[in-house]
GROMACS .gro file of C-alpha atoms in nm:
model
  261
    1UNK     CA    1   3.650   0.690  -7.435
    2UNK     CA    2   3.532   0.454  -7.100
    3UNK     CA    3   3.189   0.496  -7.019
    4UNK     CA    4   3.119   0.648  -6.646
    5UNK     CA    5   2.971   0.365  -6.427
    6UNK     CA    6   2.851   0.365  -6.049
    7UNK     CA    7   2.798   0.680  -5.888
    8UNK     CA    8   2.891   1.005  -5.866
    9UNK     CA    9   3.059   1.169  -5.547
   10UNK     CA   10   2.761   1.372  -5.539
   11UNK     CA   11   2.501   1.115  -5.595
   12UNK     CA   12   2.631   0.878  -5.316
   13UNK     CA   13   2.637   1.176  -5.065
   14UNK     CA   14   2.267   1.226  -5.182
   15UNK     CA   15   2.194   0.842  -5.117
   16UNK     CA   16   2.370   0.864  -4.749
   17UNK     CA   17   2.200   1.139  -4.617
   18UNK     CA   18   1.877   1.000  -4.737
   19UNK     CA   19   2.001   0.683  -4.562
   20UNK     CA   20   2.078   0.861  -4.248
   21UNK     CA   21   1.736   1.038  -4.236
   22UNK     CA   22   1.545   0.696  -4.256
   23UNK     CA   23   1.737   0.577  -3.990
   24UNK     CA   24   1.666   0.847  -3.757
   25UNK     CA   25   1.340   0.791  -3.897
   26UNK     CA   26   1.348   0.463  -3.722
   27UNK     CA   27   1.546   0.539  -3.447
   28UNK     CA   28   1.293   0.783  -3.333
   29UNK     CA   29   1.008   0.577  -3.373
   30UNK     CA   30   1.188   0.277  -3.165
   31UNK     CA   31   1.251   0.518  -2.866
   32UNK     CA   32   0.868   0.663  -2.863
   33UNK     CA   33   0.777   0.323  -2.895
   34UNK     CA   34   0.975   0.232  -2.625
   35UNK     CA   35   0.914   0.553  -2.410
   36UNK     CA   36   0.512   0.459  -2.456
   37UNK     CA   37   0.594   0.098  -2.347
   38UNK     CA   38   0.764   0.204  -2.035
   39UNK     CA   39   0.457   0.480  -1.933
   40UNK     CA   40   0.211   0.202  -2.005
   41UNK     CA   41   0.410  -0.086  -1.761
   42UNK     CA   42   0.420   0.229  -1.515
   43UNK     CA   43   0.067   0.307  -1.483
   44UNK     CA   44  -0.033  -0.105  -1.494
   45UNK     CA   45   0.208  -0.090  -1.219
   46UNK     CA   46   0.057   0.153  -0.990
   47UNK     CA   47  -0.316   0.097  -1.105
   48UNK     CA   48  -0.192  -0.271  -0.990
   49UNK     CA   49  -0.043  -0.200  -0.629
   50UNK     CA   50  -0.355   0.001  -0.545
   51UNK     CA   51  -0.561  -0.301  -0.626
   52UNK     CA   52  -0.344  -0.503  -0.373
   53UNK     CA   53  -0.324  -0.240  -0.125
   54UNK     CA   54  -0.707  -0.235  -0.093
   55UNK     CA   55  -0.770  -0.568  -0.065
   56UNK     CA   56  -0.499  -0.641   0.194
   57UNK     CA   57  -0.642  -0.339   0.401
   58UNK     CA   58  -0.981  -0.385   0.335
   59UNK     CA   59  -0.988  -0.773   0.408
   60UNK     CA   60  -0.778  -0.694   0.708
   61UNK     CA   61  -1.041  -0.451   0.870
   62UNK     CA   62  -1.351  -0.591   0.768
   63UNK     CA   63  -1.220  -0.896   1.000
   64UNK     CA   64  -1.113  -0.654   1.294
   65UNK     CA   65  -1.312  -0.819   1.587
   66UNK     CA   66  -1.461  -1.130   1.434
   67UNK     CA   67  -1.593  -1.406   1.709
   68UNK     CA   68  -1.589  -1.730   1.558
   69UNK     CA   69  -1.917  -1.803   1.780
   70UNK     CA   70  -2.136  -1.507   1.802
   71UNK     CA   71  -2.335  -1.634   2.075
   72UNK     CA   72  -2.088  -1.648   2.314
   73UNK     CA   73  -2.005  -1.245   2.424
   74UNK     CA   74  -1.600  -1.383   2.533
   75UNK     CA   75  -1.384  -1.070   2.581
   76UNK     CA   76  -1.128  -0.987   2.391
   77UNK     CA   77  -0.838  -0.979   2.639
   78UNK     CA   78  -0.610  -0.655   2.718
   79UNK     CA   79  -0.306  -0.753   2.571
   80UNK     CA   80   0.028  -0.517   2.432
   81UNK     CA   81  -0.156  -0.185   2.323
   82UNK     CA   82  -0.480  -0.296   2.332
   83UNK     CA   83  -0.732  -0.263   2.655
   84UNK     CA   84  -0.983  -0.506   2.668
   85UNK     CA   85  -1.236  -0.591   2.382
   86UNK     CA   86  -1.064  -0.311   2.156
   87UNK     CA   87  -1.045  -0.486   1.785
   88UNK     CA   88  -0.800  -0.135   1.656
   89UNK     CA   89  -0.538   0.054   1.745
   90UNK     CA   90  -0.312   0.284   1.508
   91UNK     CA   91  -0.041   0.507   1.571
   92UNK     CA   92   0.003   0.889   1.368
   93UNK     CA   93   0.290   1.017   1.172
   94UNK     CA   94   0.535   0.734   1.339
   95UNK     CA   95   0.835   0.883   1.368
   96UNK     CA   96   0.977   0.629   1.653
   97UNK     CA   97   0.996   0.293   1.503
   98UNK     CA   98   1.284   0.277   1.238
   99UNK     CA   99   1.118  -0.051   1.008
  100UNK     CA  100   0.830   0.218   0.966
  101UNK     CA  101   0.895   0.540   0.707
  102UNK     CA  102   0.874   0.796   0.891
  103UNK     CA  103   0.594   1.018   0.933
  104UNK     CA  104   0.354   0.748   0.823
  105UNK     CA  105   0.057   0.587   0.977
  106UNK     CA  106   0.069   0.217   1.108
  107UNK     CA  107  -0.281   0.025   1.179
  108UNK     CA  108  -0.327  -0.284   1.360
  109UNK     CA  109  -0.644  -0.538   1.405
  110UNK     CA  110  -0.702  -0.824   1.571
  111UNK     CA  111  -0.981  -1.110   1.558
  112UNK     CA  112  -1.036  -1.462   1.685
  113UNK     CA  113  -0.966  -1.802   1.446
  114UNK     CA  114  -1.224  -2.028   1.319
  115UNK     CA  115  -1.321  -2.416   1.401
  116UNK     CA  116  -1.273  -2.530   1.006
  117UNK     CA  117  -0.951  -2.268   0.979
  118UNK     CA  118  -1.066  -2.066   0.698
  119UNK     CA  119  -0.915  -1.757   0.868
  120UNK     CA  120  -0.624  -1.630   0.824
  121UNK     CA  121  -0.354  -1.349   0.921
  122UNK     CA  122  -0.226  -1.130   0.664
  123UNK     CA  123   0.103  -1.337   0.629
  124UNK     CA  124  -0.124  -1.709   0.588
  125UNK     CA  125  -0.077  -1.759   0.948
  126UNK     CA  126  -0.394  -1.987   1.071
  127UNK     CA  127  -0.504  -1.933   1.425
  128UNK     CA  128  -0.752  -2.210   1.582
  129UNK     CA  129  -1.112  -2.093   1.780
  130UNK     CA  130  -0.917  -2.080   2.064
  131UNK     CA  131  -0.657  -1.795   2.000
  132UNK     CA  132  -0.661  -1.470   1.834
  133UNK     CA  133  -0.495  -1.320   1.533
  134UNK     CA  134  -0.300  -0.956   1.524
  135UNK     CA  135  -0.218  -0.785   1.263
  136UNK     CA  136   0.012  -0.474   1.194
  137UNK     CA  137   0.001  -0.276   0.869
  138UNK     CA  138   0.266  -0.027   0.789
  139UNK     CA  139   0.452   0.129   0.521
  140UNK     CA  140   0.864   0.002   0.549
  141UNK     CA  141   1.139   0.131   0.409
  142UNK     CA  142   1.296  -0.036   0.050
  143UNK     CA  143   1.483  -0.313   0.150
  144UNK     CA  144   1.821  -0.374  -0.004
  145UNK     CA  145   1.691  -0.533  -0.334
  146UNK     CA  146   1.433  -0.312  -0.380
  147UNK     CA  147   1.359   0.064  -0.562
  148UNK     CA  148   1.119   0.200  -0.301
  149UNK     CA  149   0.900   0.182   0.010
  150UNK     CA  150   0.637  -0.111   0.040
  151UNK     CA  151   0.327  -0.216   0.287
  152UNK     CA  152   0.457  -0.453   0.519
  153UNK     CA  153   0.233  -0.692   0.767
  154UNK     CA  154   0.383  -0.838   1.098
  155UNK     CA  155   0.151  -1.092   1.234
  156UNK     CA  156   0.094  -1.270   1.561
  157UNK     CA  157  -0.098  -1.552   1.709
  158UNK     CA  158  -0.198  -1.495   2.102
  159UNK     CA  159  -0.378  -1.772   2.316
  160UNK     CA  160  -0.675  -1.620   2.501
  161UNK     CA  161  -0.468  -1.462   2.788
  162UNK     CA  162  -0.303  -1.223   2.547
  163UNK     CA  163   0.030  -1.473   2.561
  164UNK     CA  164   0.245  -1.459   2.231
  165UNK     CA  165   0.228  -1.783   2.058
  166UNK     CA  166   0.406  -1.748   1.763
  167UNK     CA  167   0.492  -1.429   1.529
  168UNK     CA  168   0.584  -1.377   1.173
  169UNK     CA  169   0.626  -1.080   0.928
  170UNK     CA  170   0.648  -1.041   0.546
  171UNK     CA  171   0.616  -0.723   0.249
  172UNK     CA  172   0.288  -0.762   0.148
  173UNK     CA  173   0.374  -0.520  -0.172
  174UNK     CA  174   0.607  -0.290  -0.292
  175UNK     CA  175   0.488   0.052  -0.448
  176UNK     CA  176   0.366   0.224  -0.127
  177UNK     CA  177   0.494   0.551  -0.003
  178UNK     CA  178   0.277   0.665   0.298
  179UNK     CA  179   0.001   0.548   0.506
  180UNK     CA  180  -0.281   0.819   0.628
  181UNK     CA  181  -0.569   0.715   0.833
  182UNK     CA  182  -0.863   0.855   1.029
  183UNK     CA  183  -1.124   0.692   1.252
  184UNK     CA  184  -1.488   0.756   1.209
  185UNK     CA  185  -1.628   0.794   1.575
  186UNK     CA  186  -2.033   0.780   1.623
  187UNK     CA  187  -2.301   0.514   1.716
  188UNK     CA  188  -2.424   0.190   1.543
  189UNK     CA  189  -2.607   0.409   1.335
  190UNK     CA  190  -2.414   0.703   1.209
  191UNK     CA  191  -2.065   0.856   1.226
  192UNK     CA  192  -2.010   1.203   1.384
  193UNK     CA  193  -1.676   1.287   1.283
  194UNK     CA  194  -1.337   1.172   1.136
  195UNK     CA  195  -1.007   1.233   1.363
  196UNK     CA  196  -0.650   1.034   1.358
  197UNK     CA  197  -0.497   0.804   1.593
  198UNK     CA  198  -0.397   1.066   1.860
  199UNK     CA  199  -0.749   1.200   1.889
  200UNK     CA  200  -0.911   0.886   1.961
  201UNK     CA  201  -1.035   0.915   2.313
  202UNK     CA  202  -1.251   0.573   2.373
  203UNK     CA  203  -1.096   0.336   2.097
  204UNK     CA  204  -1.474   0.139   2.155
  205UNK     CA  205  -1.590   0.492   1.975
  206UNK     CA  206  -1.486   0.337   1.648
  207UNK     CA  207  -1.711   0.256   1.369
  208UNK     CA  208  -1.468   0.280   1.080
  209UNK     CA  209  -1.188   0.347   0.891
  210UNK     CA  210  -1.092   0.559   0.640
  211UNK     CA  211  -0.790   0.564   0.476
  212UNK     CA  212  -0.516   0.721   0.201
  213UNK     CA  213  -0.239   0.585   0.046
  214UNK     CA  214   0.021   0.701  -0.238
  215UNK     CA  215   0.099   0.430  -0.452
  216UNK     CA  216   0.380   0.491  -0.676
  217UNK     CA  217   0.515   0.235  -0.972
  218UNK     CA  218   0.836   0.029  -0.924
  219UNK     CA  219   1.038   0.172  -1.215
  220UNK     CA  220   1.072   0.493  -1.378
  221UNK     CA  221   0.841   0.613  -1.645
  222UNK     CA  222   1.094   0.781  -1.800
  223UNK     CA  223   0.875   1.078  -1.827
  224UNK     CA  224   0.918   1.417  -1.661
  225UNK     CA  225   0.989   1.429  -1.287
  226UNK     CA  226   0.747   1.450  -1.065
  227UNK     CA  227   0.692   1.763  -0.822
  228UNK     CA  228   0.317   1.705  -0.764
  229UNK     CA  229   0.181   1.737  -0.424
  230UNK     CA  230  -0.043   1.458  -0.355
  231UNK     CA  231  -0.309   1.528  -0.078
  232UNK     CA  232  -0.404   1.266   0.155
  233UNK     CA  233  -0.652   1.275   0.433
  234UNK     CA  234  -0.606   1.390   0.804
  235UNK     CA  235  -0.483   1.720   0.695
  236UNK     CA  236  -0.170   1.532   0.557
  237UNK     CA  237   0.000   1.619   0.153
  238UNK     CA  238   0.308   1.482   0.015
  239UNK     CA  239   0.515   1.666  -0.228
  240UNK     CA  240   0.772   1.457  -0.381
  241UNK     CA  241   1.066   1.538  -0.610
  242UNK     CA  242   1.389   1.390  -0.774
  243UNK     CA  243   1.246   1.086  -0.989
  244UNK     CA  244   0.971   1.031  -1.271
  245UNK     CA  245   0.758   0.756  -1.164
  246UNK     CA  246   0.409   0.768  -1.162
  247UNK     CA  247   0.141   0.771  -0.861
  248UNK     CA  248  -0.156   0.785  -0.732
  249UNK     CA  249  -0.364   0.834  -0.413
  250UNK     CA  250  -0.578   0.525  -0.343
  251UNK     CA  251  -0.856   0.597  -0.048
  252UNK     CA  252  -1.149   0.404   0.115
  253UNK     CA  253  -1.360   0.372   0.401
  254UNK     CA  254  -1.421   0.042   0.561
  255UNK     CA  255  -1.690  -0.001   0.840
  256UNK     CA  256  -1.609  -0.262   1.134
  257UNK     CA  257  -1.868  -0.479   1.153
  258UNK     CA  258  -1.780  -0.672   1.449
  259UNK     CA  259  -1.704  -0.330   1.653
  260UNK     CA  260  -1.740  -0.423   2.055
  261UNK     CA  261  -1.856  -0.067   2.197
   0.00000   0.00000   0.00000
């Protein structure tokens, strides 16, 4: 009689099902592996656009009304929305202007160039002592190769008379979904109150801004989807829906140090 080699029906129906369950074993650790990968490149992501955000703002407004000489009191001239000597002016909850998302705050500064040309607009854009810079921030719609909104800067160089010399206008980041700001009115030595754009009576009144944004990351998490409602400032909260990425509100205040009252 032949000895029985190899395995039994039963055996090797043992042996695959143990082989299946290590390889959903793996399976499942390769897609939490994955899903943690993806959460972590998220919140790098939006921790990473706040950084930007605040350092594009806050360089921006912290030169809002530099005079390359301070000795020399020269007025800034009234030129487009500004009157004269105003170094701000924002608009609230734009709703007009279709490169801005709507309901979103835009800001825009302006200061004068420097002799050695160390100052520069927010696109690189290098005015001399003789002209002056302005800058517009705003949040703009995703463009055609991108996921979602960004903070956009258009910049332009003026001569002294308030004459347009020469414009230009880039993303500065993508990741940004709104834009809320508020204007600290008050003296030299303390701010009285907060208000937005539209209740700024005497734009010479300002001392500061403060600002919110919602910073969101450029891919999915892959996590649950979001419903949160993300308060802002100026009485303004966002409640978004229909996608899992992850955000976060960034806020600051920024004093103008070169205000001309």
């Amino acid at each position: 009689m032949l000895e029985q080699k190899g395995l039994s029906l039963v055996e090797l129906m043992i042996a695959m099902a143990l082989g299946l369950i290590l390889t959903l074993g793996v399976v499942e650790i390769f897609l939490s592996s994955k899903q943690t990968y993806t959460v972590v490149v998220s919140q790098s992501q939006t921790q990473e656009n706040a950084r930007v955000v605040k350092h594009f703002l806050g360089r921006g407004l912290r030169h809002a009304g530099y005079w390359d000489d301070a000795t020399v009191p020269i007025a800034l001239p009234n030129a487009g929305d500004f009157a004269d000597n105003q170094i701000v002016f924002a608009t609230n909850n734009d709703t007009a202007d279709a490169s801005v998302v709507d309901g979103t705050d835009t800001i825009t500064v302006r200061f004068n160039g420097t002799a050695d040309g160390q100052l520069q607009g927010c696109t690189g854009m290098t005015p001399t002592e003789n002209q002056i810079i302005v800058d517009r921030y705003y949040v703009a719609p995703a463009g055609a190769n991108e996921q979602v909104s960004g903070l956009r800067c258009d910049s332009e160089i003026q001569n002294m008379a308030g004459t347009s010399v020469s414009t230009d206008s880039q993303p500065l980041i993508i990741g940004v979904e709104n834009l809320q700001i508020e204007f600290g009115i008050g003296t030299a030595d303390r701010i009285t109150q907060y208000v937005s754009a539209d209740e700024v009576t005497n734009w010479g009144d300002v001392r500061s801004v403060r600002y919110a944004l919602l910073v969101t990351s450029n891919q999915n998490s892959g996590g649950q989807e979001d419903t949160n409602t993300y308060n802002l400032i100026d009485g303004e909260s966002v409640t978004v829906s229909g996608d899992n990425r992850l955000r976060q509100v960034q806020r600051d205040t920024v004093f103008l140090r070169n205000f001309r009252g």
